[in-house]
Amino acid sequence: MPGPSVPFQNGKNFTSARTAVLSCAPNGPKGGKNAVVGSYVAGVLLGGLIVGPVVVASTEDSIRTSGAMSAVDRCLADLGYARRELTEHEVRVLNATSGEQRRLLLDHFVAGGSVETFEGVGV
């Protein structure tokens, strides 16, 4: 599973990215359900009537989560965003900030910047 991330698009900020995520979020549950159903069908075709579904059932939560994330990512891609994984260092710095400083840092990450290129005070 991917770690912490932000939607990335040049020229965008945290507020626009948050709005995009909220508009795409309803796609998650349906995408997760579709991934599970597709996995069961493929499991039966590839693993047989008993073994295939058993294998899928053992990883159903992971399949559902991955399918939901993929559906939201596809919606965000349609809006021009890409998933930008945050580094461990970026997560530590983000967790150490609050208020306006945190929002400015999130704006910077959404626009594609890094901690090293952030000119915020105290970071």
GROMACS .gro file of C-alpha atoms in nm, residues 8-14 16-17 79 81 107-108 110-112:
model
   16
    8PHE     CA    1  -0.012   1.692  -0.738
    9GLN     CA    2  -0.079   1.938  -1.018
   10ASN     CA    3   0.128   2.240  -1.118
   11GLY     CA    4  -0.044   2.565  -1.033
   12LYS     CA    5  -0.286   2.409  -0.783
   13ASN     CA    6  -0.302   2.446  -0.406
   14PHE     CA    7  -0.424   2.246  -0.109
   16SER     CA    8  -0.824   2.293  -0.494
   17ALA     CA    9  -0.670   1.948  -0.433
   79LEU     CA   10  -0.902   1.629  -1.328
   81TYR     CA   11  -0.388   1.539  -1.074
  107ASP     CA   12   0.014   2.410  -0.093
  108HIS     CA   13   0.381   2.369  -0.182
  110VAL     CA   14   0.041   1.992  -0.405
  111ALA     CA   15   0.216   2.221  -0.654
  112GLY     CA   16   0.506   1.973  -0.675
   0.00000   0.00000   0.00000
